[in-house]
XYZ file of C-alpha atoms in Angstrom:
509
model
C -50.439 -14.814 -7.762
C -50.523 -11.476 -9.848
C -53.434 -9.667 -8.238
C -51.034 -6.948 -6.380
C -48.978 -6.306 -9.449
C -52.464 -6.173 -11.611
C -54.107 -3.780 -9.472
C -50.929 -1.561 -9.485
C -50.333 -1.578 -13.610
C -54.341 -1.137 -14.199
C -54.278 1.635 -11.536
C -51.280 3.549 -13.296
C -52.689 3.320 -16.518
C -55.668 4.480 -15.673
C -54.712 7.773 -14.983
C -54.021 8.178 -18.511
C -57.148 7.400 -20.114
C -59.033 10.723 -21.478
C -56.005 12.660 -22.105
C -56.071 13.587 -25.585
C -52.089 14.593 -25.423
C -49.443 13.184 -23.062
C -46.705 15.167 -21.721
C -43.238 14.028 -20.709
C -44.432 14.705 -17.264
C -47.419 12.068 -17.988
C -45.227 9.470 -19.237
C -42.621 9.637 -16.293
C -45.347 9.647 -13.687
C -46.617 6.345 -15.340
C -43.380 5.007 -15.697
C -42.430 5.424 -12.053
C -45.641 3.909 -11.021
C -44.834 0.745 -13.148
C -41.654 0.784 -11.767
C -42.923 0.405 -8.254
C -45.436 -1.991 -9.116
C -42.976 -3.991 -10.404
C -40.293 -3.698 -7.713
C -43.078 -4.612 -5.120
C -43.751 -7.867 -6.737
C -40.340 -8.863 -6.058
C -39.088 -8.531 -10.132
C -35.570 -8.383 -10.620
C -34.302 -5.045 -10.338
C -32.336 -5.185 -13.795
C -35.506 -6.867 -15.305
C -37.015 -3.646 -14.094
C -34.813 -1.081 -15.280
C -35.088 -2.641 -18.962
C -38.617 -2.943 -19.149
C -39.187 0.439 -17.715
C -36.572 2.404 -19.659
C -37.805 0.794 -23.028
C -41.641 1.679 -22.145
C -40.342 5.704 -21.709
C -38.221 5.119 -24.824
C -41.105 4.381 -26.690
C -43.658 6.326 -25.301
C -41.715 9.518 -26.060
C -41.604 8.764 -29.307
C -43.606 9.483 -32.706
C -45.326 5.916 -31.650
C -47.496 7.837 -28.850
C -47.445 11.519 -29.902
C -49.048 10.682 -33.555
C -51.712 8.308 -32.024
C -55.320 9.089 -32.163
C -55.556 8.056 -28.647
C -52.181 8.027 -26.465
C -53.192 6.551 -23.207
C -54.482 3.496 -25.637
C -51.288 3.441 -27.454
C -49.246 3.411 -24.278
C -51.350 0.535 -22.856
C -50.246 -1.517 -25.901
C -46.534 -0.368 -25.323
C -46.835 -1.697 -21.871
C -48.474 -4.843 -23.021
C -46.129 -5.531 -25.853
C -43.306 -5.552 -23.815
C -44.718 -7.160 -20.992
C -45.493 -10.005 -23.285
C -41.506 -9.795 -24.515
C -40.104 -9.989 -20.714
C -42.472 -12.923 -20.825
C -41.064 -14.778 -23.796
C -42.871 -13.702 -26.681
C -43.625 -16.589 -28.702
C -45.312 -19.574 -26.949
C -42.134 -22.561 -27.077
C -43.396 -26.008 -27.540
C -41.268 -29.204 -26.640
C -38.823 -30.134 -29.486
C -39.548 -33.736 -29.905
C -36.566 -35.924 -31.040
C -36.464 -37.227 -34.934
C -35.817 -40.828 -33.472
C -37.883 -41.818 -30.621
C -37.950 -41.658 -27.401
C -37.722 -38.280 -26.750
C -35.773 -37.637 -23.351
C -36.992 -34.789 -20.950
C -34.660 -34.755 -17.776
C -36.422 -32.771 -14.826
C -33.982 -30.252 -12.342
C -34.875 -28.494 -9.584
C -34.885 -27.282 -6.208
C -35.889 -29.546 -3.002
C -39.536 -28.958 -2.676
C -40.092 -27.328 -5.885
C -42.433 -29.824 -6.882
C -40.975 -31.935 -9.704
C -42.116 -35.179 -8.754
C -46.035 -34.015 -9.072
C -44.974 -31.886 -12.137
C -43.480 -34.850 -13.445
C -46.905 -36.688 -13.377
C -48.614 -33.683 -14.280
C -46.554 -33.432 -17.416
C -47.214 -36.939 -18.340
C -50.919 -36.828 -17.923
C -50.879 -33.818 -20.500
C -48.262 -35.408 -22.700
C -50.759 -38.727 -22.830
C -53.774 -36.384 -23.616
C -51.527 -35.001 -26.719
C -51.323 -38.662 -28.150
C -48.336 -39.720 -26.777
C -46.963 -42.496 -24.694
C -44.834 -41.118 -21.993
C -42.701 -43.290 -19.439
C -41.815 -42.026 -15.879
C -38.175 -42.652 -14.508
C -37.758 -42.397 -10.969
C -34.220 -41.616 -10.608
C -34.798 -39.495 -7.399
C -33.224 -42.223 -5.150
C -32.444 -39.589 -2.150
C -35.488 -38.353 -0.497
C -37.416 -40.875 1.452
C -40.854 -42.114 -0.282
C -39.738 -40.604 -3.467
C -39.767 -43.218 -5.378
C -43.481 -44.201 -3.525
C -44.843 -41.068 -4.710
C -43.987 -41.328 -8.519
C -45.582 -44.700 -8.763
C -48.697 -43.206 -7.042
C -48.615 -40.159 -9.445
C -48.001 -42.250 -12.321
C -50.776 -44.403 -11.464
C -53.456 -41.432 -11.014
C -52.220 -40.253 -14.408
C -52.241 -43.627 -16.352
C -48.672 -43.752 -17.145
C -46.226 -46.515 -16.511
C -43.363 -45.797 -14.034
C -39.883 -47.427 -14.090
C -38.882 -47.697 -11.115
C -35.899 -50.772 -10.434
C -34.264 -49.301 -7.264
C -36.538 -48.615 -3.884
C -34.671 -45.432 -3.360
C -34.304 -43.972 0.201
C -30.510 -43.981 -0.567
C -30.340 -47.165 -2.026
C -29.627 -47.372 -5.958
C -27.322 -45.213 -8.475
C -29.732 -42.725 -10.161
C -27.213 -42.645 -13.338
C -27.416 -45.963 -14.092
C -31.242 -46.126 -13.179
C -31.792 -43.368 -15.999
C -29.450 -44.982 -18.664
C -31.679 -48.124 -18.094
C -35.274 -46.481 -17.993
C -34.113 -44.849 -21.305
C -33.454 -48.450 -22.874
C -36.543 -49.931 -21.381
C -38.282 -47.062 -23.455
C -36.632 -47.754 -26.458
C -37.598 -51.505 -25.847
C -41.438 -51.136 -25.054
C -41.682 -48.161 -27.763
C -42.668 -45.335 -25.407
C -41.996 -42.081 -27.380
C -41.199 -39.964 -24.648
C -39.397 -40.635 -21.402
C -39.388 -38.156 -18.511
C -36.612 -38.323 -15.866
C -37.393 -37.795 -12.357
C -34.133 -36.403 -10.698
C -33.565 -35.769 -7.133
C -33.985 -32.191 -5.675
C -30.649 -30.153 -4.933
C -29.444 -26.567 -3.541
C -27.697 -24.214 -5.509
C -24.758 -24.733 -3.766
C -24.783 -28.503 -3.156
C -21.738 -29.519 -5.710
C -22.256 -33.074 -4.879
C -25.878 -33.285 -6.099
C -25.272 -31.045 -9.091
C -22.449 -33.005 -9.791
C -24.950 -35.692 -10.218
C -27.416 -33.854 -12.475
C -24.435 -33.349 -14.789
C -23.526 -37.052 -14.722
C -27.325 -38.109 -15.397
C -27.743 -35.411 -18.357
C -24.603 -37.267 -19.818
C -25.699 -40.506 -19.418
C -29.331 -39.965 -20.767
C -28.480 -37.129 -23.306
C -31.684 -35.080 -22.798
C -33.673 -33.449 -26.089
C -35.157 -30.830 -22.999
C -33.857 -30.066 -19.282
C -36.557 -28.536 -17.648
C -35.518 -26.418 -14.883
C -38.411 -26.406 -11.989
C -38.804 -23.377 -10.168
C -41.309 -22.192 -7.487
C -43.213 -19.161 -8.413
C -43.160 -18.136 -4.680
C -39.734 -18.166 -4.301
C -39.067 -14.358 -5.130
C -36.035 -12.418 -5.563
C -33.943 -15.439 -5.420
C -35.280 -16.918 -8.454
C -32.644 -14.828 -10.443
C -29.661 -16.751 -8.275
C -30.947 -20.267 -8.037
C -31.678 -20.131 -12.039
C -28.313 -18.508 -12.514
C -26.965 -21.845 -10.349
C -28.415 -24.117 -12.282
C -27.930 -22.656 -15.850
C -23.995 -22.785 -15.276
C -23.710 -25.768 -13.367
C -26.133 -28.110 -15.453
C -27.735 -26.094 -18.435
C -31.760 -26.317 -18.945
C -33.477 -25.337 -22.257
C -36.866 -24.582 -20.669
C -38.734 -23.026 -17.562
C -41.608 -24.882 -15.736
C -43.432 -22.526 -13.217
C -45.244 -24.391 -10.391
C -47.412 -23.055 -7.919
C -48.984 -20.010 -9.774
C -51.794 -20.437 -7.505
C -50.085 -19.010 -4.401
C -50.464 -15.754 -3.581
C -47.050 -14.618 -3.384
C -46.369 -12.174 -5.473
C -45.388 -13.404 -8.572
C -41.659 -11.642 -9.891
C -39.987 -15.109 -10.546
C -42.032 -15.232 -13.543
C -41.247 -12.080 -14.688
C -37.789 -12.475 -13.986
C -36.388 -15.973 -14.775
C -36.986 -15.414 -18.819
C -35.082 -12.222 -18.779
C -32.272 -12.960 -16.848
C -31.698 -16.757 -18.135
C -32.741 -16.410 -21.567
C -34.385 -19.765 -21.213
C -38.320 -20.073 -22.317
C -41.051 -20.596 -19.911
C -42.679 -23.921 -21.313
C -45.350 -24.837 -18.831
C -47.112 -23.680 -15.775
C -48.823 -25.718 -12.814
C -51.830 -23.612 -11.107
C -53.119 -25.973 -8.906
C -52.826 -29.551 -6.574
C -54.794 -31.927 -9.178
C -53.047 -33.110 -12.507
C -55.023 -31.386 -14.399
C -54.007 -27.822 -13.072
C -51.164 -27.407 -15.665
C -51.159 -26.122 -19.148
C -48.368 -24.762 -21.770
C -47.304 -21.192 -20.839
C -48.666 -18.659 -23.217
C -46.868 -14.930 -22.823
C -49.563 -13.122 -24.474
C -52.046 -14.700 -22.714
C -50.288 -14.242 -19.351
C -49.872 -10.738 -20.235
C -53.384 -10.019 -21.020
C -54.432 -11.577 -17.401
C -51.658 -9.414 -15.722
C -53.208 -6.291 -17.324
C -56.955 -6.973 -16.506
C -57.645 -7.779 -20.038
C -58.886 -11.166 -19.584
C -57.999 -14.526 -21.200
C -60.683 -15.624 -23.595
C -58.624 -18.056 -25.669
C -57.767 -20.482 -22.555
C -61.434 -20.092 -21.692
C -62.516 -21.157 -24.891
C -59.820 -24.040 -24.814
C -60.915 -25.368 -21.467
C -64.362 -25.432 -22.598
C -63.602 -27.451 -25.532
C -62.157 -29.891 -22.993
C -64.720 -30.094 -20.682
C -67.450 -30.042 -23.236
C -68.452 -32.857 -25.860
C -69.125 -31.498 -29.209
C -71.710 -33.894 -30.152
C -73.328 -33.502 -26.781
C -72.809 -29.785 -27.001
C -74.797 -29.700 -30.035
C -78.017 -31.786 -29.323
C -77.861 -29.361 -26.278
C -78.028 -26.009 -28.565
C -80.577 -27.959 -30.630
C -82.643 -28.825 -27.984
C -82.608 -25.147 -26.673
C -83.968 -23.915 -30.175
C -87.035 -25.822 -29.941
C -87.455 -24.965 -26.516
C -87.276 -29.388 -25.176
C -84.214 -28.567 -22.784
C -84.548 -31.098 -19.807
C -83.424 -30.525 -16.374
C -81.155 -33.464 -17.577
C -79.301 -31.511 -20.120
C -79.325 -28.686 -17.432
C -77.306 -31.264 -14.794
C -74.814 -32.458 -17.800
C -74.201 -28.948 -18.669
C -73.415 -27.801 -14.733
C -71.030 -31.176 -14.315
C -68.857 -29.997 -17.305
C -68.412 -26.427 -16.035
C -67.400 -27.983 -12.718
C -64.623 -29.942 -14.465
C -63.446 -26.377 -16.564
C -62.651 -25.318 -12.572
C -63.601 -22.788 -9.990
C -66.505 -20.279 -11.365
C -64.845 -17.427 -9.940
C -61.411 -18.332 -11.854
C -63.655 -18.650 -15.285
C -65.540 -15.540 -14.700
C -61.928 -13.811 -14.021
C -61.107 -14.413 -17.584
C -63.688 -12.248 -19.265
C -62.658 -8.832 -20.395
C -63.133 -6.474 -17.359
C -63.137 -8.659 -14.774
C -60.591 -7.160 -12.834
C -62.953 -4.739 -11.741
C -64.906 -6.889 -9.683
C -62.825 -9.053 -7.837
C -63.926 -8.468 -4.416
C -67.664 -10.246 -6.243
C -65.779 -12.878 -7.850
C -63.905 -13.871 -4.446
C -67.378 -14.328 -2.992
C -68.819 -16.415 -5.651
C -69.573 -19.981 -4.081
C -69.202 -22.970 -5.877
C -71.114 -25.075 -3.647
C -74.236 -23.620 -5.078
C -73.725 -25.722 -7.989
C -73.573 -28.789 -5.885
C -76.796 -27.894 -3.922
C -78.195 -27.429 -7.466
C -77.044 -31.133 -8.639
C -78.402 -32.792 -5.460
C -81.919 -31.320 -6.187
C -81.900 -32.465 -9.529
C -80.347 -36.087 -8.541
C -83.213 -36.104 -6.132
C -85.797 -36.159 -8.770
C -86.779 -39.220 -11.139
C -85.782 -39.437 -14.627
C -89.702 -38.462 -15.656
C -89.347 -35.154 -13.454
C -86.129 -34.346 -15.137
C -87.609 -34.917 -18.433
C -90.825 -33.015 -17.678
C -90.498 -30.487 -14.358
C -94.358 -29.661 -15.146
C -95.505 -32.566 -13.564
C -93.496 -31.601 -10.337
C -96.164 -30.821 -8.204
C -96.248 -29.994 -4.593
C -95.968 -33.325 -2.851
C -93.323 -33.905 -5.346
C -91.102 -30.749 -4.294
C -91.719 -32.159 -0.873
C -90.351 -35.200 -1.560
C -87.113 -33.986 -3.458
C -86.234 -31.595 -0.703
C -86.386 -34.381 1.821
C -83.974 -36.327 -0.506
C -81.739 -33.902 -1.389
C -81.390 -32.024 2.025
C -82.680 -28.708 1.148
C -85.895 -26.608 2.019
C -88.437 -26.695 -0.453
C -88.310 -23.096 -1.335
C -85.030 -23.875 -3.131
C -86.584 -27.023 -4.848
C -89.426 -23.985 -6.136
C -86.740 -21.774 -6.993
C -84.702 -23.833 -9.090
C -88.054 -25.457 -11.077
C -88.950 -21.529 -11.969
C -85.944 -20.472 -12.871
C -85.649 -23.103 -14.985
C -88.751 -22.722 -16.896
C -87.622 -18.895 -17.253
C -84.043 -19.513 -18.717
C -85.393 -22.290 -21.006
C -88.070 -19.324 -22.353
C -85.238 -16.892 -22.332
C -82.895 -19.137 -23.955
C -85.562 -20.203 -26.791
C -86.169 -16.933 -27.309
C -82.326 -15.852 -28.020
C -81.997 -18.896 -30.175
C -84.961 -17.528 -32.420
C -83.052 -13.911 -32.561
C -79.688 -15.150 -33.247
C -81.118 -17.268 -36.272
C -80.222 -20.568 -34.622
C -83.475 -23.288 -33.942
C -87.245 -22.565 -34.599
C -87.620 -20.363 -31.211
C -90.389 -17.947 -30.707
C -87.797 -15.126 -32.087
C -88.176 -16.583 -35.361
C -92.219 -16.647 -35.720
C -93.656 -14.753 -38.500
C -94.664 -10.898 -37.427
C -98.366 -11.764 -38.368
C -100.723 -12.024 -35.563
C -103.860 -13.822 -35.465
C -106.445 -14.161 -38.158
C -103.502 -13.000 -40.893
C -102.943 -9.329 -39.208
C -99.739 -7.964 -38.960
C -98.432 -7.170 -35.563
C -96.366 -4.253 -34.289
C -93.189 -5.899 -34.734
C -93.116 -5.838 -30.813
C -91.931 -9.565 -31.024
C -92.186 -12.192 -28.199
C -92.534 -10.626 -24.498
C -89.554 -11.140 -22.616
C -89.389 -13.526 -19.511
C -88.800 -11.824 -16.484
C -85.127 -12.199 -15.062
C -85.289 -12.980 -11.108
C -83.821 -10.839 -8.637
C -80.258 -11.681 -8.141
C -79.293 -12.615 -11.935
C -77.268 -9.778 -13.312
C -77.665 -9.585 -17.064
C -79.157 -12.468 -18.016
C -76.927 -14.959 -16.813
C -77.914 -18.441 -17.103
C -80.641 -19.037 -13.948
C -81.184 -21.696 -11.871
C -78.628 -20.342 -8.651
C -80.473 -20.265 -5.462
C -80.060 -16.576 -4.494
C -78.057 -15.660 -7.630
C -74.289 -14.274 -7.235
C -73.086 -12.065 -4.807
C -74.603 -8.707 -4.159
C -72.767 -5.675 -6.141
C -71.540 -8.071 -9.024
C -71.879 -5.747 -12.147
C -74.208 -6.534 -15.488
C -71.929 -8.482 -17.902
C -73.035 -5.600 -20.405
C -70.555 -3.698 -18.537
C -67.557 -5.661 -19.299
C -65.693 -3.822 -21.830
C -65.451 -4.812 -25.633
C -68.671 -6.898 -25.290
C -71.007 -3.995 -26.019
C -69.371 -2.737 -28.975
C -70.768 -4.290 -31.655
C -71.886 -1.917 -34.583
C -75.154 -0.588 -34.834
C -77.633 -2.817 -36.979
C -75.302 -5.978 -36.344
C -77.350 -9.225 -37.273
C -75.909 -12.482 -35.966
C -77.817 -14.690 -38.272
C -76.151 -13.179 -41.595
C -72.677 -14.808 -40.372
C -71.448 -17.952 -42.001
C -69.152 -19.770 -40.481
C -67.327 -23.191 -41.641
C -68.757 -26.253 -40.783
C -66.027 -27.063 -37.855
């Protein structure tokens, strides 16, 4: 969603690099480009004026003029101001001192409240809570049925005493839902209310009655991130009519210009708590203003990438795999498990896009095809357990059988097996050099017959064509042509001379 805005801001700030001193004209020109970029992204005009004004005021002060690198200081200022209009610090849900905590969802028709109720319930369940969904949207046809289906997918109970479709009292259902949660010892209640229009006085009054009946601890305003400039008027109407304590952005995976995210927080004063960026129930997470600002400015989002990896990879299994890498005992079965964990994290292009500097290779990332991993999984699943454990026994006849069984050409099986051996050798070598395992990088420098070698170390494995910078091998055909070496990503090549990672000492966990 923020691709266009990110490109414009990156281009505006790139013109400052290399300048030892910034004049007022340079700052004014950069501020003008930033203003145009924000307006084209549908950010509200008052927000744009305030944002650009603060940047110009800080950029023309001693904060920049006295800096050793003025351009980097301006980028730092833009990042800090962007974090500010997105909300500053990350805000969490405030839990009630005496359970249950009541969360009421409100928003326009079609903003995705019912689906989001299931996403929120699944996220709460994964956090150790026992949420209960209350079906108080009795106006929209089949809204109750939809919530029941979504609740079943999330593994959460749904309280739906009325069939909906215009039948039942939503205020009474909400009140009884909270009482039911208290009786069944659910610690959180999520009330899904009917969607309404900002000018619909009757539906707005119904939302007020539900609010007064259940006295929610949090009222979350669900807003479609693709709504554009109308986000301001809509959010103001809900703020004045019902009131809300937090905002949830949906459809962040769309291709709209994303100005709603930058406008709502500044206009309403309510923080953005969550963001939904896909159709699956798992595509939902806490909104971190600093991480979002970093992604908009093309600086990557390594913290989110690490958190996703922690959820997808089993810690014990990862430790066992690391030990096998160090000893050279990695099997195709381990390789398959790692690929399955990567697929759980989402599209490969999205994962690579979180790396610092990935903003400069968006066209190449768009060409990354996740189906390549599916083909690899099909090939490995076409092997017997013995062949996965010891790929050396896969001879010509076995390769033909595997190719027929997985629906691929024999050449693809050959590529997978050959690249697996090369990748295993390379990973064992890296493990030894970094001080882990017993790889060849940790062998004595003495050669045969007790003579000292020349210190050249083991011969590096040949990296197949199409595998840039030693990315994990095994992808037939490699990544798209033009994908740069990972060493070109900013910040990854800035280790000090003589850096020895084997000397690092980490806590046990």
